[in-house]
Tab-separated table of N, CA and C in Angstrom:
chain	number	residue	atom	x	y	z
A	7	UNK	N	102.292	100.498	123.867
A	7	UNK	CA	102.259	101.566	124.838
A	7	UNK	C	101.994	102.924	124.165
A	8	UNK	N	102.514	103.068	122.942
A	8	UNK	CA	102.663	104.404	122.702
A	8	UNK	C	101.170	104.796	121.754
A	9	UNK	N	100.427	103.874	121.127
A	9	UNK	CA	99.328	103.767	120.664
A	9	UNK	C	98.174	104.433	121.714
A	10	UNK	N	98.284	103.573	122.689
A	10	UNK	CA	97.202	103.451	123.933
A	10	UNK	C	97.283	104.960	124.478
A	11	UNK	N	98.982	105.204	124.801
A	11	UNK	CA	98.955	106.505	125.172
A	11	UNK	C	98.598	107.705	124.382
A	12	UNK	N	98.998	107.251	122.860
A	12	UNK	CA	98.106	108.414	121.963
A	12	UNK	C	96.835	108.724	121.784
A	13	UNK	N	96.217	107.694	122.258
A	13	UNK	CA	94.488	107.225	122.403
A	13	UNK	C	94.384	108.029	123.371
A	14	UNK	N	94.161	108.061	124.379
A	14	UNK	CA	94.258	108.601	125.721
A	14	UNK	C	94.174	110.179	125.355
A	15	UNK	N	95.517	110.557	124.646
A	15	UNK	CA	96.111	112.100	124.158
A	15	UNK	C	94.897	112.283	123.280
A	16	UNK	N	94.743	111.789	122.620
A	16	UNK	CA	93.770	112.219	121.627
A	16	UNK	C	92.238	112.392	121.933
A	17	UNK	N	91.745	111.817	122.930
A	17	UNK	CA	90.377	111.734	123.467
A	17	UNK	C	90.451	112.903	125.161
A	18	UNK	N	91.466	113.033	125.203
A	18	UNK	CA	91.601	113.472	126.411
A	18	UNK	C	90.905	112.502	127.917
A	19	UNK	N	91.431	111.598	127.727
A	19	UNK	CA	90.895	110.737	128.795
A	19	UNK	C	91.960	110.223	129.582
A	20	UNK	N	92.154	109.773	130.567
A	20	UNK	CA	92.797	108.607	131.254
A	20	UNK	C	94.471	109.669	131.618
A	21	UNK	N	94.392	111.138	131.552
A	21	UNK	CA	95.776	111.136	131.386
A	21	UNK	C	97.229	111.136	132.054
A	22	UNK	N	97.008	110.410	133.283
A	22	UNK	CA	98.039	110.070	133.923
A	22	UNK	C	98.175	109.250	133.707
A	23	UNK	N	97.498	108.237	133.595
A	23	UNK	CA	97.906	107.006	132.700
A	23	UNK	C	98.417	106.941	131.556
A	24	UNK	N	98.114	107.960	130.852
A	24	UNK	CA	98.842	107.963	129.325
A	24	UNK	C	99.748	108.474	129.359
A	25	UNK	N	100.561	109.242	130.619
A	25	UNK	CA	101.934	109.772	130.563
A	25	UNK	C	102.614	108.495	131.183
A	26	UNK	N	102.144	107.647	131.870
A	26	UNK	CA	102.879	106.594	132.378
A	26	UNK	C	103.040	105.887	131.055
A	27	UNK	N	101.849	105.307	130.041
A	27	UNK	CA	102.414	104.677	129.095
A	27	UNK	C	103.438	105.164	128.295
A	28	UNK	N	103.610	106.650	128.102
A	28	UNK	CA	104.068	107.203	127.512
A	28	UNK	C	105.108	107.033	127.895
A	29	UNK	N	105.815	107.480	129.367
A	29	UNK	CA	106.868	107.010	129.619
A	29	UNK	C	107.259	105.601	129.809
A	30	UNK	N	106.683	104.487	129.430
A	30	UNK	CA	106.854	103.004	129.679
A	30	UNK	C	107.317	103.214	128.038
A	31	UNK	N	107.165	103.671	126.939
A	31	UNK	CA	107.005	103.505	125.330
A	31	UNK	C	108.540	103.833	125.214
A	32	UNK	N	109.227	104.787	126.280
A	32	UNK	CA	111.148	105.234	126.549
A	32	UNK	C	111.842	104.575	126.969
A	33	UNK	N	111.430	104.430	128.241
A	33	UNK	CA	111.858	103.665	128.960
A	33	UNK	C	111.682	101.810	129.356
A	34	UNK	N	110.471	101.982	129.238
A	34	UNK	CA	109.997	99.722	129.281
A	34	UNK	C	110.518	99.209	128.835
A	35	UNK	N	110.195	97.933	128.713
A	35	UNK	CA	110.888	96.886	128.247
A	35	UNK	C	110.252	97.091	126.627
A	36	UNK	N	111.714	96.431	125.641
A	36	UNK	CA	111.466	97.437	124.313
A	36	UNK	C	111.315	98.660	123.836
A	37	UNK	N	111.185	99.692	125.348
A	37	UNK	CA	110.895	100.828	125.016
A	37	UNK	C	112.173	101.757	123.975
A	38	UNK	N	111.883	102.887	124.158
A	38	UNK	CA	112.602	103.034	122.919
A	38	UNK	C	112.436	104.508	122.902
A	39	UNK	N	113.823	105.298	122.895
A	39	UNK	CA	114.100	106.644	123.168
A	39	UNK	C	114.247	108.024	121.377
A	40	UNK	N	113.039	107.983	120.671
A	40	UNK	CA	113.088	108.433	119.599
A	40	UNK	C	112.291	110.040	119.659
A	41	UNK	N	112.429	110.417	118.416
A	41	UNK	CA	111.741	111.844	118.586
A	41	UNK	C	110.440	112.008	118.852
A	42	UNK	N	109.911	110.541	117.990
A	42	UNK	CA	108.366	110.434	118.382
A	42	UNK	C	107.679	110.128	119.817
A	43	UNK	N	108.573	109.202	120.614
A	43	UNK	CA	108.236	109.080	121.521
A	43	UNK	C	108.179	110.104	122.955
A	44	UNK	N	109.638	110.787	122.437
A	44	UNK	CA	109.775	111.563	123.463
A	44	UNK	C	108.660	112.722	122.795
A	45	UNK	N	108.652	113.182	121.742
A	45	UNK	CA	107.207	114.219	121.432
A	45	UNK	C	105.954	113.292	121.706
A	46	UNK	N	105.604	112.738	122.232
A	46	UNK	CA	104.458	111.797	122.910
A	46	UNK	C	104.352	112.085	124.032
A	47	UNK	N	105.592	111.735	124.829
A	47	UNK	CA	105.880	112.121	126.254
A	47	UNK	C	105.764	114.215	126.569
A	48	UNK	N	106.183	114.785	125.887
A	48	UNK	CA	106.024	115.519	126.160
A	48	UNK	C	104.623	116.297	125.538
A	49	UNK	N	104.097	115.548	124.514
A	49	UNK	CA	102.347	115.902	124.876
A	49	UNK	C	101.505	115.655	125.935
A	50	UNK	N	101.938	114.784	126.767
A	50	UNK	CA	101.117	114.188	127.650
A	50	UNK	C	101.412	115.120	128.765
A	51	UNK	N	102.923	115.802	129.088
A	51	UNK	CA	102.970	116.615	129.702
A	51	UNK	C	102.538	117.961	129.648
A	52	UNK	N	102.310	118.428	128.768
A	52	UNK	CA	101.345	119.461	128.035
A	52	UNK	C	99.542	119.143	128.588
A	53	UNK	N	99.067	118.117	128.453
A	53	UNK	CA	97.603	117.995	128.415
A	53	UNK	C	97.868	117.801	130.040
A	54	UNK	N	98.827	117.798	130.786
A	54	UNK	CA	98.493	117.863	132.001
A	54	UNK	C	99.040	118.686	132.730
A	55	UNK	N	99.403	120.169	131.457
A	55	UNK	CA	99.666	121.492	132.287
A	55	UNK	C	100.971	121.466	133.177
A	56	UNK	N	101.687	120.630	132.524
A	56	UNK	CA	103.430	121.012	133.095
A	56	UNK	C	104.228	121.355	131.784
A	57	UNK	N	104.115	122.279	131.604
A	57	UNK	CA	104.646	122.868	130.532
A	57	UNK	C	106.475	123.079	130.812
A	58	UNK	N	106.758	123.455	131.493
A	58	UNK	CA	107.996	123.256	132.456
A	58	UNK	C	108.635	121.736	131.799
A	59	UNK	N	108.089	120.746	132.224
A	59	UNK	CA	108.650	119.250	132.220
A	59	UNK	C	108.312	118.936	130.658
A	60	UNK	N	107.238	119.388	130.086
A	60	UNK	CA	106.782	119.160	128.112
A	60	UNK	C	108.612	119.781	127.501
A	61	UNK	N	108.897	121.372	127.886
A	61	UNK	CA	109.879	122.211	127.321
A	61	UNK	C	111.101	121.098	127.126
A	62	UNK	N	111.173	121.011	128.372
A	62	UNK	CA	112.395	120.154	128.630
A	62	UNK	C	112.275	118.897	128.004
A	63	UNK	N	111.093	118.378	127.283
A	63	UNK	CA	111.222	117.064	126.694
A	63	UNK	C	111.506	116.826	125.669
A	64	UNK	N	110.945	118.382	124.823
A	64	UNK	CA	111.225	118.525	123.546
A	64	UNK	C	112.315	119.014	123.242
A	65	UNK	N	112.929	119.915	123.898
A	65	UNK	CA	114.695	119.990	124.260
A	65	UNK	C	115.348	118.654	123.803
A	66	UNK	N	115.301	117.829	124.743
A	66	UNK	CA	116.267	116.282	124.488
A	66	UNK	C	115.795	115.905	122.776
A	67	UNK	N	114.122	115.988	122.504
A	67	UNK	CA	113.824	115.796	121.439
A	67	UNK	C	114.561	116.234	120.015
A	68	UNK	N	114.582	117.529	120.220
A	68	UNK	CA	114.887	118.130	119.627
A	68	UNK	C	116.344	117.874	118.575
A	69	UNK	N	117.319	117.267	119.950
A	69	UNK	CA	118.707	116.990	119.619
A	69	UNK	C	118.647	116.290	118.271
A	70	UNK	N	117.431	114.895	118.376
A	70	UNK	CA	117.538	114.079	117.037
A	70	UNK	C	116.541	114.365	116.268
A	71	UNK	N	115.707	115.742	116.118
A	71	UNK	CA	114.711	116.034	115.230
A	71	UNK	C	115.262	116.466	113.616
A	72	UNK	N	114.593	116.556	113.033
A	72	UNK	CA	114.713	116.304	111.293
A	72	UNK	C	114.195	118.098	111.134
A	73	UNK	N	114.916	118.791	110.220
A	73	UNK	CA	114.324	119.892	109.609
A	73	UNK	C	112.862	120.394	110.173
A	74	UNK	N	112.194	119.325	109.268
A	74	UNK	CA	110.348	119.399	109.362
A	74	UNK	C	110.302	118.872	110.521
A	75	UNK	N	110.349	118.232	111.360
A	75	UNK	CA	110.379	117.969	112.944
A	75	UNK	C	110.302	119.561	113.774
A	76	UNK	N	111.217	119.855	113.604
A	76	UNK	CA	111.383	121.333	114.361
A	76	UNK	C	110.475	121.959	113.796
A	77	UNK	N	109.494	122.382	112.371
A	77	UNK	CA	108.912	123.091	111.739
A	77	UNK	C	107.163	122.856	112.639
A	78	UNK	N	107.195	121.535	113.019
A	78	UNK	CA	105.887	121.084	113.317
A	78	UNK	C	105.696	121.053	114.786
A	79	UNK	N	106.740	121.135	115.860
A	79	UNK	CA	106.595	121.035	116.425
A	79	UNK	C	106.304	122.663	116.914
A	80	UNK	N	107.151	123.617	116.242
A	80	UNK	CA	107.166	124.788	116.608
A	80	UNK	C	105.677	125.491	115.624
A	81	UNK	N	105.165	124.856	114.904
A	81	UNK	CA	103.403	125.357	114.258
A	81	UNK	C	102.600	125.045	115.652
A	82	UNK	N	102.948	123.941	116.333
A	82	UNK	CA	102.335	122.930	117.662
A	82	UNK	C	102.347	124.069	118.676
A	83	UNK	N	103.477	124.651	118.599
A	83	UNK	CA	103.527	126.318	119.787
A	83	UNK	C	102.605	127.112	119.375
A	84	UNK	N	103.006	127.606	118.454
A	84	UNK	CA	102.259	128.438	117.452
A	84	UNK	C	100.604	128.638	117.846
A	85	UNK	N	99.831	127.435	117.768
A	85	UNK	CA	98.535	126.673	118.056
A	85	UNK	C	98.668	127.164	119.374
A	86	UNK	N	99.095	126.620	120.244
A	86	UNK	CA	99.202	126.662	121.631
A	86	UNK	C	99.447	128.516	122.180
A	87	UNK	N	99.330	129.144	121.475
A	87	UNK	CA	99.937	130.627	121.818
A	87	UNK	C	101.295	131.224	122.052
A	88	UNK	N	101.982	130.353	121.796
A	88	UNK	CA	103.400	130.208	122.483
A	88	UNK	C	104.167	130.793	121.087
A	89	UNK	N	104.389	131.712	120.736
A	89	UNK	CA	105.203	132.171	119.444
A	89	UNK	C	106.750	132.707	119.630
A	90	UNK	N	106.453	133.062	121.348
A	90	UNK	CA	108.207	133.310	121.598
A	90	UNK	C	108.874	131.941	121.702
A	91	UNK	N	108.031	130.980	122.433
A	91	UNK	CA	108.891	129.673	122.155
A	91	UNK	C	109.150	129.004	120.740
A	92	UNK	N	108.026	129.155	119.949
A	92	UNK	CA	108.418	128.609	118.870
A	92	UNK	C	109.253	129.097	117.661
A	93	UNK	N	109.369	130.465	117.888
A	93	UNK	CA	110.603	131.251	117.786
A	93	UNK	C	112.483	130.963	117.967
A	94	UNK	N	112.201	130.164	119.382
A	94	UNK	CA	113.032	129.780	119.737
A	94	UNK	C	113.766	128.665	119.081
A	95	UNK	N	112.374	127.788	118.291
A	95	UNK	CA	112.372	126.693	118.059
A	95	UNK	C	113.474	126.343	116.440
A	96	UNK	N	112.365	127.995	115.552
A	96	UNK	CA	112.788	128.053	114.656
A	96	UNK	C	113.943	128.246	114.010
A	97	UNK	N	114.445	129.078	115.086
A	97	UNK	CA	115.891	129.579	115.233
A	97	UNK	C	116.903	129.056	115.452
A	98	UNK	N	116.158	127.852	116.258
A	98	UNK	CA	117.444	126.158	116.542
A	98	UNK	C	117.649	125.931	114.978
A	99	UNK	N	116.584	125.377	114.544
A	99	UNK	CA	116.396	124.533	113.690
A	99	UNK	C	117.514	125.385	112.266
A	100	UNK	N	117.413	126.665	111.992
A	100	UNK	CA	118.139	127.691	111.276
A	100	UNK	C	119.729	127.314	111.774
A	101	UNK	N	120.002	127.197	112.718
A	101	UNK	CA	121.406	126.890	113.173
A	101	UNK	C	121.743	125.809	112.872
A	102	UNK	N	120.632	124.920	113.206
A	102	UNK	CA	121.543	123.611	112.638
A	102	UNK	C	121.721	123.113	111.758
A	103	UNK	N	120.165	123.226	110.792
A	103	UNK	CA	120.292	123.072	109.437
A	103	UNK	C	120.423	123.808	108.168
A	104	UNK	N	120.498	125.143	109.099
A	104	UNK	CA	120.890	126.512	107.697
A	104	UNK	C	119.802	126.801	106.797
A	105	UNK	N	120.188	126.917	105.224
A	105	UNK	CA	119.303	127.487	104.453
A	105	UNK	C	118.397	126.356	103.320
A	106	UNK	N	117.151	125.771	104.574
A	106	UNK	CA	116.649	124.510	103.471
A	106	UNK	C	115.284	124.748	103.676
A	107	UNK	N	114.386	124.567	102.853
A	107	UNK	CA	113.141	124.526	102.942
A	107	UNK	C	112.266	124.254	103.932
A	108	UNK	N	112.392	123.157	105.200
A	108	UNK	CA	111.346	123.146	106.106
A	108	UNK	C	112.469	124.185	107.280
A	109	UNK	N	112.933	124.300	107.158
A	109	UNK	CA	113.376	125.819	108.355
A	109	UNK	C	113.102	126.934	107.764
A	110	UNK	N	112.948	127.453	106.369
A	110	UNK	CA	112.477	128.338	106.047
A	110	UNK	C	111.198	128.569	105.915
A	111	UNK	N	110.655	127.603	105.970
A	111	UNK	CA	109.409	126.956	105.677
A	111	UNK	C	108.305	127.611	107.671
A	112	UNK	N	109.242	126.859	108.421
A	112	UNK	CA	109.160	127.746	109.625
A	112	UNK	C	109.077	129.078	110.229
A	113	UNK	N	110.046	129.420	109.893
A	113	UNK	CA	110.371	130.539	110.181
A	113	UNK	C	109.267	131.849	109.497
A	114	UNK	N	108.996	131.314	108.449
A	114	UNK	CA	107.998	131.958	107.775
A	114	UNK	C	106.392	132.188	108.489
A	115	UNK	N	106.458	130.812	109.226
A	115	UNK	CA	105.456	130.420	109.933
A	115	UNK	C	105.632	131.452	111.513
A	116	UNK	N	106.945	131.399	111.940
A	116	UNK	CA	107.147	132.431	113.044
A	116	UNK	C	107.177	133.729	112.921
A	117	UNK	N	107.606	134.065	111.825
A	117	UNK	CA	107.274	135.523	111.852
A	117	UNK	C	106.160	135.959	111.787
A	118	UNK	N	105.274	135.365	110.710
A	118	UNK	CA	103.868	135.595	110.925
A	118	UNK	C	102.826	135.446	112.280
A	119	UNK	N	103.402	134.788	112.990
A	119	UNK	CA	102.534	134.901	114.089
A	119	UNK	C	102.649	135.758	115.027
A	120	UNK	N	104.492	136.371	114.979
A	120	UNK	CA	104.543	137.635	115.641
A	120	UNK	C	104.174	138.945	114.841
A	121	UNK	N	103.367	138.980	113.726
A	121	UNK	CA	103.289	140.251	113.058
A	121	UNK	C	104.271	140.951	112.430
A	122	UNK	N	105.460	139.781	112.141
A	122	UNK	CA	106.058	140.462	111.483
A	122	UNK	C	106.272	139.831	110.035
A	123	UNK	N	105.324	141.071	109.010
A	123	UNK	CA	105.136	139.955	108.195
A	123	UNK	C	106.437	140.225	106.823
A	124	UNK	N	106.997	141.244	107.088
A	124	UNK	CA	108.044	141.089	105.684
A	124	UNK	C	109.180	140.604	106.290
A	125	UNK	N	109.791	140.413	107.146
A	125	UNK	CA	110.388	138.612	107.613
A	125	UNK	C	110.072	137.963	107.264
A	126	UNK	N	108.311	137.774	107.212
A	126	UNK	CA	107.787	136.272	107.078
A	126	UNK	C	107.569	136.002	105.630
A	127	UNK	N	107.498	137.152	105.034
A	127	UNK	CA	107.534	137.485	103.450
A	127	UNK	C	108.998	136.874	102.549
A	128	UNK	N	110.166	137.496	103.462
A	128	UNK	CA	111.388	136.987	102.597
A	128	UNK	C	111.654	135.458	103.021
A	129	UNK	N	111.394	135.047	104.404
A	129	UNK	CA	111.029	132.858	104.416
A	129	UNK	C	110.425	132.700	103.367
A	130	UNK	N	109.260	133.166	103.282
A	130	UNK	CA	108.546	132.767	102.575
A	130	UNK	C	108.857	132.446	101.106
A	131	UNK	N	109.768	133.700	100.463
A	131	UNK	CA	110.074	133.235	99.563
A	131	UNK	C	111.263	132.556	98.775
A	132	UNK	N	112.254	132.494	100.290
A	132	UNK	CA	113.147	131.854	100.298
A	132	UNK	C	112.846	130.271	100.052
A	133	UNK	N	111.372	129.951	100.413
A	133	UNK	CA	110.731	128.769	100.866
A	133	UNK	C	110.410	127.902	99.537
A	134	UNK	N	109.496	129.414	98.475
A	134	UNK	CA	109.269	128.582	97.470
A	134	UNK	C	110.202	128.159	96.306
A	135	UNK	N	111.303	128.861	96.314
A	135	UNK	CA	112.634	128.209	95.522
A	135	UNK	C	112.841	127.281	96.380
A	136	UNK	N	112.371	126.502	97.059
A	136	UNK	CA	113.061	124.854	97.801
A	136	UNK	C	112.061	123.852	97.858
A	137	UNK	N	110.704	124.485	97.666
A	137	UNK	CA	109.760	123.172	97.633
A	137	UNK	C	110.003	122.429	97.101
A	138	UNK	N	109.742	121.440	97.694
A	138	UNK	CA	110.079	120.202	97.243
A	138	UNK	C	109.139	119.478	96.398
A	139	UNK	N	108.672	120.299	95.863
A	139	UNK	CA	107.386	119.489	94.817
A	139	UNK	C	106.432	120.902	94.777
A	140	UNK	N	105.502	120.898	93.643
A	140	UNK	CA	104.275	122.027	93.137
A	140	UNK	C	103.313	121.886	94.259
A	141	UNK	N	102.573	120.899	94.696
A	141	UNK	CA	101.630	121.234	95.640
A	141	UNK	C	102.543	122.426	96.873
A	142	UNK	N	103.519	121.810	97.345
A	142	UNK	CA	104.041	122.662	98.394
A	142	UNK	C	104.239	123.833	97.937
A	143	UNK	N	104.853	123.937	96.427
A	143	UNK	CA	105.108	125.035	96.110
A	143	UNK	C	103.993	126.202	95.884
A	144	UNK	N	102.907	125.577	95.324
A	144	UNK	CA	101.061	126.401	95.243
A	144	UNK	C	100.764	126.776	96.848
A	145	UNK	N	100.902	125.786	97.820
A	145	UNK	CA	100.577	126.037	99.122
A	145	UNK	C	101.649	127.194	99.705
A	146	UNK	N	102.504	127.322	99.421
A	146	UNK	CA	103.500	128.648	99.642
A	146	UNK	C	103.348	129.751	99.127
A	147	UNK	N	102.353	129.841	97.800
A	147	UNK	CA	102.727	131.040	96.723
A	147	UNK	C	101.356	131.775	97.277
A	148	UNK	N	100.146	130.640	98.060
A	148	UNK	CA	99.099	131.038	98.711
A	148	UNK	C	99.307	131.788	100.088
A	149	UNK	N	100.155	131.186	100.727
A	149	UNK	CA	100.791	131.834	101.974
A	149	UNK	C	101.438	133.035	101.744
A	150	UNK	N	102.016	133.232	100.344
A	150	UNK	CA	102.811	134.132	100.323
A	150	UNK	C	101.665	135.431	99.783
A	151	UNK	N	100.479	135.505	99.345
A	151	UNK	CA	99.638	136.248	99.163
A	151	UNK	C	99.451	136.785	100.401
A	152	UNK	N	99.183	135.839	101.796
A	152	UNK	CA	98.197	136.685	102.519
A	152	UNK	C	99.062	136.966	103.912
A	153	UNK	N	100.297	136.782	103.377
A	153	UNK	CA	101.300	137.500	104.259
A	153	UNK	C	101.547	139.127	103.592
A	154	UNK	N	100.912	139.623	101.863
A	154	UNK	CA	101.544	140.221	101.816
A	154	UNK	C	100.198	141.547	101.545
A	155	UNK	N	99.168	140.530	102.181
A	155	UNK	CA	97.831	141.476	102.768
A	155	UNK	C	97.814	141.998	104.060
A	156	UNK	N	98.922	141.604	104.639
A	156	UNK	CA	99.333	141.696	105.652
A	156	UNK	C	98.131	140.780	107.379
A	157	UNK	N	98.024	139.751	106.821
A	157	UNK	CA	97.822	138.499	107.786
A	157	UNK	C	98.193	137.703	107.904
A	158	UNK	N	97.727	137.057	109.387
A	158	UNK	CA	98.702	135.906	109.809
A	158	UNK	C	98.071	134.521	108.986
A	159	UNK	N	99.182	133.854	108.571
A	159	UNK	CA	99.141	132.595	107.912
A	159	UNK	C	98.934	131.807	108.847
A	160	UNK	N	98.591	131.429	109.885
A	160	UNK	CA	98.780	130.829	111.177
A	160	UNK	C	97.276	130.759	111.732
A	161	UNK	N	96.621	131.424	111.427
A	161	UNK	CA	94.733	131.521	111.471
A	161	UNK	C	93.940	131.358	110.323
């Protein structure tokens, strides 16, 4: 179910049908109530412009999301124009999991999209003392340049 319905999401085709699979992938038989699925379900509500019923999906989502879960879903706003929500997002994610690399890692990502970039300057470098490895850490020290040219990392 949840394949077919990502097919669907991804081609933009069929998409009431792919929110039904989507919701058959939670709820059906075997279905199965996870972060991925319910962020499935609430893409499908997104590509069909109920943003209202998407919020609220990623809400429940949210409860069992991982650090980088919240980081990606709130870049996913970000994309979408939505920077006060993903703001919102980032700021969960800061509460629950405090001071660790993919929430700082975020947040870095939110400030920059609201223009505010020496917020997004001190994530940022809160960020690269936590990478979790040199590529991430090179990909941060790059971010951290052109936040401090003062642009958004986010374009």
């Amino acid at each position: 179910m949840l394949q077919a319905a990502n097919y669907c999401l991804n081609k933009n085709i069929n998409l009431e049908e792919a929110l039904a699979w989507s919701v058959r992938a939670i709820n059906g038989f075997q279905g199965q109530k996870s972060f991925i699925t319910l962020r499935n379900l609430a893409n499908a509500y997104d590509k069909l412009k109920r943003t209202t019923q998407a919020d609220s999906t990623m809400d429940e989502a949210l409860l069992i999301a991982t650090a980088n879960q919240y980081t990606a879903y709130g870049r996913q706003l970000i994309t979408q124009k939505r920077a006060d929500r993903a703001m919102e997002i980032f700021t969960a994610s800061q509460k629950r999991y405090g001071d660790v690399w993919g929430v700082n890692n975020g947040l870095m990502s939110g400030w920059s999209a609201k223009g505010e970039f020496k917020k997004a300057i001190m994530y940022a470098e809160k960020a690269i003392t936590q990478a979790p490895n040199d590529a991430a850490k090179k990909q941060l020290e790059g971010q951290l340049a052109k936040l401090k040219e003062g642009k958004d990392i986010n374009q």
